[in-house]
Coordinates of C-alpha atoms in Angstrom, one line a residue:
X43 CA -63.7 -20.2 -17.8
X44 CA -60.4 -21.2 -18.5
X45 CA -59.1 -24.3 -16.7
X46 CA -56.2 -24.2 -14.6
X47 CA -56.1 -20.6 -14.2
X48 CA -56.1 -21.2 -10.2
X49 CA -53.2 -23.4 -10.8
X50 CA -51.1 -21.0 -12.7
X51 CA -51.9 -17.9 -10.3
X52 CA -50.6 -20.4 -7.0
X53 CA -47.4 -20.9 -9.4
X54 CA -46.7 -17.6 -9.6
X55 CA -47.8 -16.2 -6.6
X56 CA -46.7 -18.5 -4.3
X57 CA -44.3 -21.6 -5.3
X58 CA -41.9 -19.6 -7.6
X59 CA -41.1 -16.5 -5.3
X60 CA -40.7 -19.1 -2.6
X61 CA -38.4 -21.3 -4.8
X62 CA -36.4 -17.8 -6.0
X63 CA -35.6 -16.5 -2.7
X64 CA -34.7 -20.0 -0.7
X65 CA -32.1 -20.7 -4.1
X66 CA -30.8 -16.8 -3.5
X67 CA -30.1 -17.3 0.2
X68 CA -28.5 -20.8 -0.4
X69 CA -26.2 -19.2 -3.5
X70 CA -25.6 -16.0 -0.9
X71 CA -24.4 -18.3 2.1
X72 CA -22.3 -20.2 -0.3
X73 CA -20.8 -16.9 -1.9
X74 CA -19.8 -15.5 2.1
X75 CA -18.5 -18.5 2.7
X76 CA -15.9 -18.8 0.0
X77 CA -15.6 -15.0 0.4
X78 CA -15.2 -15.3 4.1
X79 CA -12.7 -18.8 3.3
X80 CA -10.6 -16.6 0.9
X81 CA -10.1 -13.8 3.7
X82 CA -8.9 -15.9 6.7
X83 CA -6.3 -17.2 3.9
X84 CA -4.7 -13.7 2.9
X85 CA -5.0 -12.7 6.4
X86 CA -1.6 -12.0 8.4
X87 CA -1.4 -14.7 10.7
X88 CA 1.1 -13.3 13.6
X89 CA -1.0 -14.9 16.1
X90 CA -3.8 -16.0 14.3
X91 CA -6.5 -14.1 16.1
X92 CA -7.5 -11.9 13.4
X93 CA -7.9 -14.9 11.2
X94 CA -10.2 -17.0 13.6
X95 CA -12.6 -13.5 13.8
X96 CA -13.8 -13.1 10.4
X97 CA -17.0 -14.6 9.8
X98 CA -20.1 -14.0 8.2
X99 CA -23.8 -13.7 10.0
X100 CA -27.5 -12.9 9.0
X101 CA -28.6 -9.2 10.3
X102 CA -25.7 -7.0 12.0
X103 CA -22.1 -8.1 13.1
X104 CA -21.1 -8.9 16.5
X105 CA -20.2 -5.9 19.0
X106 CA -16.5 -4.3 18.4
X107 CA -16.2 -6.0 15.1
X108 CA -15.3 -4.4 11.9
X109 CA -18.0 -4.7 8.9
X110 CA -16.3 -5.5 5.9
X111 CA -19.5 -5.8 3.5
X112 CA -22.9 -6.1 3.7
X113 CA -25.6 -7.1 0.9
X114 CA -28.5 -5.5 0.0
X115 CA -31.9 -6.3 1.8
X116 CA -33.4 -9.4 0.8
X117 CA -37.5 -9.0 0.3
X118 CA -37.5 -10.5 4.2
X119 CA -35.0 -8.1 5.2
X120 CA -32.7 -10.4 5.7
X121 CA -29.0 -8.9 5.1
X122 CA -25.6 -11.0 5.1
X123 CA -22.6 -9.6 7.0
X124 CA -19.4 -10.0 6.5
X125 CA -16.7 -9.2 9.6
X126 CA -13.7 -9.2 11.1
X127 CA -12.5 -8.6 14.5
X128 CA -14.0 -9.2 17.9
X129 CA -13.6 -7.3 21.3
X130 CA -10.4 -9.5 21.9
X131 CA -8.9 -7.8 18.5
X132 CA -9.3 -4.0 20.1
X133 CA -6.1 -2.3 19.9
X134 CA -6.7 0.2 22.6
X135 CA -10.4 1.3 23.7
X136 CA -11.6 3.2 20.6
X137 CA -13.5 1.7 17.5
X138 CA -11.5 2.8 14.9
X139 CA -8.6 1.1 16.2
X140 CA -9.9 -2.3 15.6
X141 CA -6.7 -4.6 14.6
X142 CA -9.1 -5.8 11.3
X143 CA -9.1 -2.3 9.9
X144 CA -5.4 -1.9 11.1
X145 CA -4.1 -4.6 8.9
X146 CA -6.7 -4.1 6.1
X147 CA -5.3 -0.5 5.3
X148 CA -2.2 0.1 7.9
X149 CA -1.1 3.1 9.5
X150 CA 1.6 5.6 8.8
X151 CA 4.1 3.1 11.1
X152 CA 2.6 -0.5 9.4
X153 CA 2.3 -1.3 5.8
X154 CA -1.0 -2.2 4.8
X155 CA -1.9 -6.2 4.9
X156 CA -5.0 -6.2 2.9
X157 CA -7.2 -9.3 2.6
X158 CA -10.5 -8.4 2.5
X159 CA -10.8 -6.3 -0.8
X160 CA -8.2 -8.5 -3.1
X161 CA -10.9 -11.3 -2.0
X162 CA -14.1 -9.2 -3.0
X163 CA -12.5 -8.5 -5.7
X164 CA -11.4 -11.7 -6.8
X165 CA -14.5 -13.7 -6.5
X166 CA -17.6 -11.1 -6.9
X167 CA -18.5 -11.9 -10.2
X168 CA -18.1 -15.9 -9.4
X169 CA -20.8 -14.6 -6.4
X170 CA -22.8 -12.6 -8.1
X171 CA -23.2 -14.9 -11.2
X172 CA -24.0 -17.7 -9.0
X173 CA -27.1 -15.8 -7.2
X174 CA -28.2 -14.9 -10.6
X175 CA -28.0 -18.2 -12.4
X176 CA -29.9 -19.6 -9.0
X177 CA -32.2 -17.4 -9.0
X178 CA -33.2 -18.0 -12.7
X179 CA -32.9 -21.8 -12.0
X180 CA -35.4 -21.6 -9.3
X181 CA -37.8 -20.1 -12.3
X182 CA -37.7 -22.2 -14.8
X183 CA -37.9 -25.2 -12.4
X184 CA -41.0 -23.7 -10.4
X185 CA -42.4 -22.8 -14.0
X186 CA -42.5 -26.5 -15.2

C-alpha cells in the first residue's frame, strides 16, 4: 500500500474545505464591512438616521429594511446581507416607501442621493478579488 494515503484523503477531505470556507467568510465580512463603511459615507446625512441603519447581517435583513445586496449561498447556506433602513426610517406605512430606497433612486419631487450602487461599484472587484485570493490562500496553505 502506499503510505500516507490516509493522510492525504484527511487533507482533502476535511482540513482544506474547512480552511477554504472559514478564509471566504472572513474575506466576505471584511468586504461588507468596507462596503457597508463606504455607504454610511455617501449617504445624505439630513438627520443621520438613514446613515446609522445600514448594516450588514448573516441570513435575512431586519423587518422594514430595504435589501441592498445579498451574496450567493455559501456551501452552509450561509448568505451575507447588506441593508438599509429600519421601521424608524418608514416614510408612511407601505414597504416601498422606505426612506433607503427614497434617497437611493428619488422620486419625481427629490433628486436621486445614491450611495449604495457608486459603492458596489467602486469596490467589487477589491471584494471579490480578496475572497478569491483567500480562498486560494487557504489551499495552498492546507496543501503543505
Amino acid at each position: 500500500m502506499v503510505e500516507g494515503l490516509d493522510r492525504l484523503k484527511r487533507k482533502l477531505t476535511k482540513t482544506i474545505p474547512q480552511a477554504v470556507f472559514d478564509a471566504t467568510i472572513k474575506a466576505m465580512e471584511q468586504g461588507a464591512g468596507e462596503v457597508v463603511s463606504m455607504m454610511r459615507r455617501l449617504a445624505p446625512k439630513d438627520t443621520g438616521a438613514l446613515a446609522q441603519t445600514i448594516n450588514w447581517t448573516w441570513g435575512d435583513a431586519p423587518k422594514g429594511s430595504m435589501v441592498l445586496g445579498k451574496s450567493a449561498p455559501t456551501r452552509d447556506g450561509l448568505v451575507i446581507t447588506i441593508y438599509a433602513g429600519d421601521m424608524s426610517t418608514m416614510v408612511g406605512e407601505r414597504e416601498q416607501f422606505q426612506l433607503a430606497r427614497l434617497q437611493e433612486f428619488g422620486t419625481q419631487h427629490m433628486k436621486a442621493s445614491p450611495y449604495f450602487f457608486p459603492s458596489w461599484r467602486t469596490l467589487r472587484k477589491r471584494v471579490r478579488g480578496r475572497v478569491t485570493r483567500q480562498m486560494r490562500k487557504a489551499v495552498r496553505d492546507g496543501a503543505k
